């Protein structure tokens, strides 16, 4: 897998990558343990501060790493990484597997978090836990995204969107309606 | 626009339509007022009960209708409805426009909610408010989906996914990895 060059990206514009609903890889680190999990249940919750919510089942090995460290990185894989995504989904961190080594992924240091960025992904979003009050009842983590790293090319990466039943939808073509939008609604 | 025939659909499987992150139309009714809004910030929160979270800005005219009625319908438009979606996004319910009439949409009665289903959409999910405690701080409504109506054909409708900046991504092809998934991860 190739490693795209990434640039800083404005936090107010990260919805471009997250709002369409792609599968993401969540990397975490707590003490001497690092893990990666696959996640499809997430949403934007604000532009500024850039807020993001996600659901993590407490049965996931990453759950405690993320809850205790109060940090994570949301990494955006592209469609060519589908077998890596499936492989990560199939193995639990409780087996103490080094998923970076097993799947040939490159860990890069973040600016504000200890959890590693996955270099092969198109984008990486460093997150700090903003609110833990919905975790026990709903498995819902509310994050502030504090740093975004995005590859400027391709402008529209092919992303994976999970439908359940082992089936991924890929992102397709696009439609622009700029002339029809009210400016305040863009 | 044609009106697809829809069947009851298992609530435990609605993630098929919602997890990939499409733009949806939210219909609501409170007393004598009915409205429709466009929404892109949402997520699955559980299979059984079928829970769903969404963000609604309090500046939307629908906000109070939805909060007071504690009900809504999540309607899934297909890509051929893009100009209807843009048109609805451009006009506010505060103008007291009948959006069903203006956009040639057909209101159908729900089974469990007073808010109307949009017949032209591929799927309709009737929702009852499960938790209102995150509304004031985060604009986050947590719903239980109580009834799902889905057109059985096409099996993979072309959906719209918003990127901001007046640009929609359309759903594209699909990848199945059934043979590679652990059964418990499907």
GROMACS .gro file of C-alpha atoms in nm:
model
  372
    1UNK     CA    1   0.000   0.000   0.000
    2UNK     CA    2   0.129   0.343  -0.082
    3UNK     CA    3   0.155   0.622   0.171
    4UNK     CA    4  -0.010   0.943   0.054
    5UNK     CA    5   0.145   1.280   0.139
    6UNK     CA    6  -0.090   1.470   0.367
    7UNK     CA    7  -0.138   1.833   0.457
    8UNK     CA    8  -0.304   2.013   0.742
    9UNK     CA    9  -0.672   2.048   0.667
   10UNK     CA   10  -0.919   2.302   0.811
   11UNK     CA   11  -1.123   2.150   1.093
   12UNK     CA   12  -1.433   2.339   0.982
   13UNK     CA   13  -1.427   2.142   0.655
   14UNK     CA   14  -1.374   1.785   0.774
   15UNK     CA   15  -1.742   1.707   0.714
   16UNK     CA   16  -1.637   1.666   0.351
   17UNK     CA   17  -1.485   1.331   0.446
   18UNK     CA   18  -1.696   1.221   0.742
   19UNK     CA   19  -2.051   1.326   0.657
   20UNK     CA   20  -2.082   1.087   0.358
   21UNK     CA   21  -2.063   0.801   0.610
   22UNK     CA   22  -1.750   0.601   0.529
   23UNK     CA   23  -1.610   0.309   0.723
   24UNK     CA   24  -1.317   0.437   0.931
   25UNK     CA   25  -1.033   0.278   1.123
   26UNK     CA   26  -1.000   0.393   1.483
   27UNK     CA   27  -0.650   0.377   1.629
   28UNK     CA   28  -0.592   0.402   2.000
   29UNK     CA   29  -0.314   0.378   2.257
   30UNK     CA   30  -0.325   0.329   2.632
   31UNK     CA   31  -0.004   0.273   2.826
   32UNK     CA   32   0.194   0.012   2.626
   33UNK     CA   33  -0.096  -0.109   2.417
   34UNK     CA   34  -0.197   0.006   2.069
   35UNK     CA   35  -0.499  -0.112   1.874
   36UNK     CA   36  -0.700  -0.050   1.558
   37UNK     CA   37  -1.070  -0.119   1.507
   38UNK     CA   38  -1.319  -0.078   1.223
   39UNK     CA   39  -1.612   0.158   1.278
   40UNK     CA   40  -1.916   0.250   1.072
   41UNK     CA   41  -2.147   0.414   1.327
   42UNK     CA   42  -2.048   0.779   1.352
   43UNK     CA   43  -2.169   1.131   1.275
   44UNK     CA   44  -2.065   1.493   1.263
   45UNK     CA   45  -2.189   1.700   1.559
   46UNK     CA   46  -2.050   2.046   1.491
   47UNK     CA   47  -1.824   2.258   1.273
   48UNK     CA   48  -1.649   2.478   1.530
   49UNK     CA   49  -1.552   2.322   1.757
   50UNK     CA   50  -1.534   2.030   1.517
   51UNK     CA   51  -1.740   1.771   1.698
   52UNK     CA   52  -1.786   1.410   1.603
   53UNK     CA   53  -1.981   1.128   1.768
   54UNK     CA   54  -1.921   0.756   1.739
   55UNK     CA   55  -2.060   0.434   1.877
   56UNK     CA   56  -1.822   0.175   2.021
   57UNK     CA   57  -1.955  -0.152   2.157
   58UNK     CA   58  -1.808  -0.226   2.499
   59UNK     CA   59  -1.719  -0.575   2.378
   60UNK     CA   60  -1.452  -0.426   2.152
   61UNK     CA   61  -1.101  -0.452   2.288
   62UNK     CA   62  -1.045  -0.090   2.185
   63UNK     CA   63  -1.330   0.028   2.407
   64UNK     CA   64  -1.126   0.049   2.727
   65UNK     CA   65  -0.813   0.180   2.553
   66UNK     CA   66  -1.016   0.463   2.406
   67UNK     CA   67  -1.217   0.534   2.719
   68UNK     CA   68  -0.913   0.542   2.944
   69UNK     CA   69  -0.685   0.740   2.714
   70UNK     CA   70  -0.970   0.976   2.615
   71UNK     CA   71  -0.810   1.002   2.272
   72UNK     CA   72  -0.820   0.832   1.935
   73UNK     CA   73  -0.741   0.885   1.570
   74UNK     CA   74  -1.011   0.843   1.307
   75UNK     CA   75  -0.839   0.718   0.991
   76UNK     CA   76  -1.011   0.716   0.651
   77UNK     CA   77  -0.921   0.410   0.439
   78UNK     CA   78  -0.979   0.400   0.064
   79UNK     CA   79  -1.153   0.122  -0.128
   80UNK     CA   80  -0.824  -0.042  -0.228
   81UNK     CA   81  -0.775  -0.115   0.143
   82UNK     CA   82  -1.091  -0.325   0.169
   83UNK     CA   83  -0.910  -0.649   0.256
   84UNK     CA   84  -0.711  -0.471   0.524
   85UNK     CA   85  -1.037  -0.336   0.667
   86UNK     CA   86  -1.194  -0.684   0.666
   87UNK     CA   87  -0.882  -0.836   0.819
   88UNK     CA   88  -0.877  -0.582   1.101
   89UNK     CA   89  -1.248  -0.641   1.160
   90UNK     CA   90  -1.183  -1.012   1.193
   91UNK     CA   91  -0.913  -1.002   1.458
   92UNK     CA   92  -0.946  -0.882   1.814
   93UNK     CA   93  -0.692  -0.674   1.999
   94UNK     CA   94  -0.747  -0.907   2.293
   95UNK     CA   95  -0.521  -1.155   2.109
   96UNK     CA   96  -0.244  -0.897   2.153
   97UNK     CA   97  -0.175  -0.897   1.780
   98UNK     CA   98   0.028  -0.603   1.649
   99UNK     CA   99  -0.216  -0.503   1.377
  100UNK     CA  100   0.024  -0.251   1.226
  101UNK     CA  101   0.277  -0.530   1.168
  102UNK     CA  102   0.020  -0.793   1.067
  103UNK     CA  103  -0.145  -0.572   0.806
  104UNK     CA  104   0.162  -0.385   0.685
  105UNK     CA  105   0.043  -0.052   0.819
  106UNK     CA  106   0.271   0.236   0.911
  107UNK     CA  107   0.221   0.416   1.242
  108UNK     CA  108   0.290   0.790   1.234
  109UNK     CA  109   0.295   1.012   1.540
  110UNK     CA  110   0.009   1.252   1.593
  111UNK     CA  111   0.050   1.616   1.690
  112UNK     CA  112  -0.184   1.620   1.990
  113UNK     CA  113  -0.258   1.255   2.070
  114UNK     CA  114  -0.050   0.950   2.160
  115UNK     CA  115  -0.257   0.718   1.942
  116UNK     CA  116  -0.083   0.662   1.608
  117UNK     CA  117  -0.202   0.782   1.268
  118UNK     CA  118  -0.230   0.512   1.001
  119UNK     CA  119  -0.008   0.653   0.728
  120UNK     CA  120  -0.168   0.453   0.444
  121UNK     CA  121  -0.510   0.611   0.501
  122UNK     CA  122  -0.627   0.909   0.296
  123UNK     CA  123  -0.700   1.121   0.602
  124UNK     CA  124  -0.637   1.116   0.978
  125UNK     CA  125  -0.837   1.305   1.237
  126UNK     CA  126  -0.689   1.341   1.585
  127UNK     CA  127  -0.961   1.338   1.851
  128UNK     CA  128  -0.987   1.429   2.219
  129UNK     CA  129  -1.284   1.308   2.421
  130UNK     CA  130  -1.527   1.593   2.473
  131UNK     CA  131  -1.805   1.414   2.663
  132UNK     CA  132  -1.813   1.071   2.823
  133UNK     CA  133  -2.162   1.092   2.972
  134UNK     CA  134  -2.333   0.895   2.692
  135UNK     CA  135  -2.084   0.609   2.692
  136UNK     CA  136  -2.238   0.384   2.956
  137UNK     CA  137  -2.593   0.409   2.829
  138UNK     CA  138  -2.543   0.440   2.454
  139UNK     CA  139  -2.181   0.349   2.376
  140UNK     CA  140  -2.165   0.702   2.236
  141UNK     CA  141  -1.835   0.889   2.250
  142UNK     CA  142  -1.847   1.261   2.172
  143UNK     CA  143  -1.516   1.391   2.036
  144UNK     CA  144  -1.356   1.718   1.953
  145UNK     CA  145  -1.143   1.680   1.642
  146UNK     CA  146  -0.827   1.877   1.719
  147UNK     CA  147  -0.616   1.813   1.409
  148UNK     CA  148  -0.686   1.696   1.054
  149UNK     CA  149  -0.431   1.556   0.809
  150UNK     CA  150  -0.567   1.501   0.456
  151UNK     CA  151  -0.408   1.395   0.127
  152UNK     CA  152  -0.483   1.671  -0.125
  153UNK     CA  153  -0.496   1.417  -0.406
  154UNK     CA  154  -0.717   1.252  -0.516
  155UNK     CA  155  -0.972   1.520  -0.435
  156UNK     CA  156  -1.248   1.259  -0.418
  157UNK     CA  157  -1.099   0.939  -0.275
  158UNK     CA  158  -1.296   0.620  -0.330
  159UNK     CA  159  -1.432   0.533   0.013
  160UNK     CA  160  -1.602   0.228   0.164
  161UNK     CA  161  -1.946   0.242   0.325
  162UNK     CA  162  -2.068  -0.064   0.511
  163UNK     CA  163  -2.413  -0.213   0.450
  164UNK     CA  164  -2.384  -0.509   0.685
  165UNK     CA  165  -2.384  -0.869   0.561
  166UNK     CA  166  -2.019  -0.843   0.450
  167UNK     CA  167  -2.110  -0.591   0.180
  168UNK     CA  168  -1.944  -0.257   0.123
  169UNK     CA  169  -2.081   0.018  -0.095
  170UNK     CA  170  -1.813   0.221  -0.272
  171UNK     CA  171  -1.843   0.593  -0.329
  172UNK     CA  172  -1.945   0.667  -0.686
  173UNK     CA  173  -1.984   0.975  -0.901
  174UNK     CA  174  -2.078   1.319  -0.780
  175UNK     CA  175  -2.336   1.585  -0.846
  176UNK     CA  176  -2.269   1.955  -0.786
  177UNK     CA  177  -2.556   2.197  -0.739
  178UNK     CA  178  -2.358   2.507  -0.643
  179UNK     CA  179  -2.571   2.745  -0.851
  180UNK     CA  180  -2.887   2.621  -0.678
  181UNK     CA  181  -2.778   2.650  -0.314
  182UNK     CA  182  -2.845   2.951  -0.100
  183UNK     CA  183  -2.500   3.069   0.014
  184UNK     CA  184  -2.591   3.027   0.383
  185UNK     CA  185  -2.678   2.662   0.320
  186UNK     CA  186  -2.347   2.555   0.162
  187UNK     CA  187  -4.143   1.101  -0.953
  188UNK     CA  188  -4.261   0.746  -0.925
  189UNK     CA  189  -4.388   0.593  -0.602
  190UNK     CA  190  -4.218   0.264  -0.516
  191UNK     CA  191  -4.414  -0.018  -0.357
  192UNK     CA  192  -4.277  -0.080  -0.007
  193UNK     CA  193  -4.288  -0.371   0.233
  194UNK     CA  194  -4.233  -0.405   0.605
  195UNK     CA  195  -3.863  -0.442   0.671
  196UNK     CA  196  -3.693  -0.596   0.977
  197UNK     CA  197  -3.581  -0.326   1.219
  198UNK     CA  198  -3.265  -0.521   1.301
  199UNK     CA  199  -3.151  -0.478   0.938
  200UNK     CA  200  -3.216  -0.108   0.877
  201UNK     CA  201  -2.842  -0.037   0.911
  202UNK     CA  202  -2.824  -0.156   0.550
  203UNK     CA  203  -2.975   0.178   0.446
  204UNK     CA  204  -2.863   0.413   0.720
  205UNK     CA  205  -2.506   0.309   0.804
  206UNK     CA  206  -2.366   0.404   0.460
  207UNK     CA  207  -2.441   0.766   0.551
  208UNK     CA  208  -2.700   0.893   0.302
  209UNK     CA  209  -2.873   1.227   0.304
  210UNK     CA  210  -3.224   1.176   0.442
  211UNK     CA  211  -3.544   1.380   0.450
  212UNK     CA  212  -3.699   1.421   0.794
  213UNK     CA  213  -4.074   1.471   0.800
  214UNK     CA  214  -4.250   1.596   1.111
  215UNK     CA  215  -4.592   1.706   1.230
  216UNK     CA  216  -4.698   1.904   1.534
  217UNK     CA  217  -5.059   2.011   1.574
  218UNK     CA  218  -5.164   2.152   1.235
  219UNK     CA  219  -4.814   2.197   1.099
  220UNK     CA  220  -4.617   1.957   0.881
  221UNK     CA  221  -4.261   2.005   0.761
  222UNK     CA  222  -3.975   1.834   0.580
  223UNK     CA  223  -3.604   1.901   0.626
  224UNK     CA  224  -3.281   1.765   0.479
  225UNK     CA  225  -3.039   1.594   0.716
  226UNK     CA  226  -2.691   1.447   0.675
  227UNK     CA  227  -2.566   1.418   1.034
  228UNK     CA  228  -2.693   1.090   1.173
  229UNK     CA  229  -2.579   0.748   1.289
  230UNK     CA  230  -2.698   0.406   1.394
  231UNK     CA  231  -2.690   0.348   1.771
  232UNK     CA  232  -2.823  -0.004   1.813
  233UNK     CA  233  -2.982  -0.303   1.642
  234UNK     CA  234  -3.245  -0.410   1.897
  235UNK     CA  235  -3.398  -0.181   1.995
  236UNK     CA  236  -3.318  -0.016   1.663
  237UNK     CA  237  -3.164   0.310   1.780
  238UNK     CA  238  -3.065   0.602   1.564
  239UNK     CA  239  -2.912   0.939   1.651
  240UNK     CA  240  -2.934   1.261   1.455
  241UNK     CA  241  -2.825   1.622   1.485
  242UNK     CA  242  -3.078   1.898   1.426
  243UNK     CA  243  -2.972   2.261   1.451
  244UNK     CA  244  -3.214   2.458   1.665
  245UNK     CA  245  -3.236   2.719   1.390
  246UNK     CA  246  -3.428   2.473   1.172
  247UNK     CA  247  -3.801   2.529   1.166
  248UNK     CA  248  -3.846   2.152   1.209
  249UNK     CA  249  -3.656   2.156   1.540
  250UNK     CA  250  -3.952   2.254   1.757
  251UNK     CA  251  -4.201   2.041   1.561
  252UNK     CA  252  -3.983   1.738   1.618
  253UNK     CA  253  -3.898   1.816   1.977
  254UNK     CA  254  -4.258   1.878   2.076
  255UNK     CA  255  -4.413   1.589   1.888
  256UNK     CA  256  -4.128   1.354   1.991
  257UNK     CA  257  -4.173   1.178   1.657
  258UNK     CA  258  -4.043   1.195   1.303
  259UNK     CA  259  -4.007   0.992   0.987
  260UNK     CA  260  -3.664   0.939   0.831
  261UNK     CA  261  -3.715   0.912   0.454
  262UNK     CA  262  -3.445   0.787   0.218
  263UNK     CA  263  -3.440   0.971  -0.116
  264UNK     CA  264  -3.266   0.830  -0.423
  265UNK     CA  265  -3.021   1.016  -0.646
  266UNK     CA  266  -3.289   1.101  -0.903
  267UNK     CA  267  -3.450   1.317  -0.631
  268UNK     CA  268  -3.144   1.541  -0.596
  269UNK     CA  269  -3.320   1.857  -0.711
  270UNK     CA  270  -3.605   1.792  -0.471
  271UNK     CA  271  -3.352   1.751  -0.190
  272UNK     CA  272  -3.179   2.078  -0.284
  273UNK     CA  273  -3.512   2.257  -0.317
  274UNK     CA  274  -3.625   2.142   0.028
  275UNK     CA  275  -3.289   2.246   0.174
  276UNK     CA  276  -3.334   2.591   0.028
  277UNK     CA  277  -3.675   2.673   0.173
  278UNK     CA  278  -3.765   2.712   0.536
  279UNK     CA  279  -4.079   2.580   0.698
  280UNK     CA  280  -4.105   2.919   0.870
  281UNK     CA  281  -4.241   3.051   0.540
  282UNK     CA  282  -4.536   2.817   0.596
  283UNK     CA  283  -4.482   2.657   0.256
  284UNK     CA  284  -4.653   2.322   0.200
  285UNK     CA  285  -4.342   2.137   0.086
  286UNK     CA  286  -4.539   1.828  -0.016
  287UNK     CA  287  -4.740   2.041  -0.261
  288UNK     CA  288  -4.447   2.258  -0.373
  289UNK     CA  289  -4.223   1.960  -0.453
  290UNK     CA  290  -4.488   1.719  -0.577
  291UNK     CA  291  -4.442   1.478  -0.288
  292UNK     CA  292  -4.708   1.239  -0.164
  293UNK     CA  293  -4.778   1.214   0.208
  294UNK     CA  294  -4.868   0.867   0.334
  295UNK     CA  295  -4.986   0.789   0.685
  296UNK     CA  296  -4.748   0.613   0.920
  297UNK     CA  297  -4.842   0.320   1.137
  298UNK     CA  298  -4.719   0.455   1.469
  299UNK     CA  299  -4.648   0.826   1.413
  300UNK     CA  300  -4.851   1.125   1.298
  301UNK     CA  301  -4.570   1.261   1.082
  302UNK     CA  302  -4.625   1.162   0.718
  303UNK     CA  303  -4.411   0.924   0.516
  304UNK     CA  304  -4.281   1.060   0.185
  305UNK     CA  305  -4.413   0.803  -0.060
  306UNK     CA  306  -4.159   0.882  -0.334
  307UNK     CA  307  -3.864   0.786  -0.112
  308UNK     CA  308  -3.709   0.439  -0.128
  309UNK     CA  309  -3.753   0.376   0.244
  310UNK     CA  310  -3.931   0.531   0.542
  311UNK     CA  311  -3.838   0.481   0.905
  312UNK     CA  312  -4.091   0.580   1.171
  313UNK     CA  313  -3.919   0.709   1.483
  314UNK     CA  314  -4.018   0.780   1.844
  315UNK     CA  315  -3.792   0.993   2.061
  316UNK     CA  316  -3.600   0.772   2.300
  317UNK     CA  317  -3.385   1.033   2.477
  318UNK     CA  318  -3.403   1.412   2.475
  319UNK     CA  319  -3.121   1.480   2.723
  320UNK     CA  320  -2.858   1.556   2.457
  321UNK     CA  321  -3.074   1.797   2.259
  322UNK     CA  322  -2.996   2.121   2.442
  323UNK     CA  323  -2.621   2.073   2.457
  324UNK     CA  324  -2.551   1.886   2.133
  325UNK     CA  325  -2.863   1.910   1.915
  326UNK     CA  326  -2.858   1.532   1.934
  327UNK     CA  327  -3.188   1.345   1.917
  328UNK     CA  328  -3.178   0.975   2.008
  329UNK     CA  329  -3.457   0.778   1.841
  330UNK     CA  330  -3.604   0.434   1.852
  331UNK     CA  331  -3.704   0.327   1.504
  332UNK     CA  332  -4.040   0.158   1.549
  333UNK     CA  333  -4.138   0.072   1.191
  334UNK     CA  334  -3.949   0.039   0.863
  335UNK     CA  335  -4.102   0.047   0.515
  336UNK     CA  336  -3.859  -0.039   0.234
  337UNK     CA  337  -3.896  -0.089  -0.141
  338UNK     CA  338  -3.763  -0.438  -0.221
  339UNK     CA  339  -3.645  -0.320  -0.561
  340UNK     CA  340  -3.389  -0.201  -0.653
  341UNK     CA  341  -3.192  -0.393  -0.393
  342UNK     CA  342  -2.918  -0.129  -0.398
  343UNK     CA  343  -3.080   0.210  -0.455
  344UNK     CA  344  -2.856   0.492  -0.570
  345UNK     CA  345  -2.831   0.721  -0.269
  346UNK     CA  346  -2.697   1.073  -0.210
  347UNK     CA  347  -2.423   1.150   0.042
  348UNK     CA  348  -2.345   1.513   0.115
  349UNK     CA  349  -1.989   1.648   0.111
  350UNK     CA  350  -2.070   2.012   0.179
  351UNK     CA  351  -2.006   2.288  -0.074
  352UNK     CA  352  -2.318   2.193  -0.273
  353UNK     CA  353  -2.163   1.860  -0.372
  354UNK     CA  354  -2.326   1.520  -0.336
  355UNK     CA  355  -2.146   1.190  -0.367
  356UNK     CA  356  -2.358   0.915  -0.519
  357UNK     CA  357  -2.337   0.555  -0.405
  358UNK     CA  358  -2.133   0.348  -0.647
  359UNK     CA  359  -2.051  -0.018  -0.692
  360UNK     CA  360  -2.024  -0.273  -0.417
  361UNK     CA  361  -1.777  -0.525  -0.283
  362UNK     CA  362  -1.886  -0.840  -0.102
  363UNK     CA  363  -1.646  -1.022   0.128
  364UNK     CA  364  -1.887  -1.277   0.273
  365UNK     CA  365  -1.635  -1.563   0.260
  366UNK     CA  366  -1.383  -1.360   0.459
  367UNK     CA  367  -1.603  -1.243   0.748
  368UNK     CA  368  -1.629  -1.424   1.075
  369UNK     CA  369  -2.001  -1.509   1.112
  370UNK     CA  370  -2.029  -1.315   1.438
  371UNK     CA  371  -1.901  -1.001   1.263
  372UNK     CA  372  -2.155  -0.991   0.980
   0.00000   0.00000   0.00000
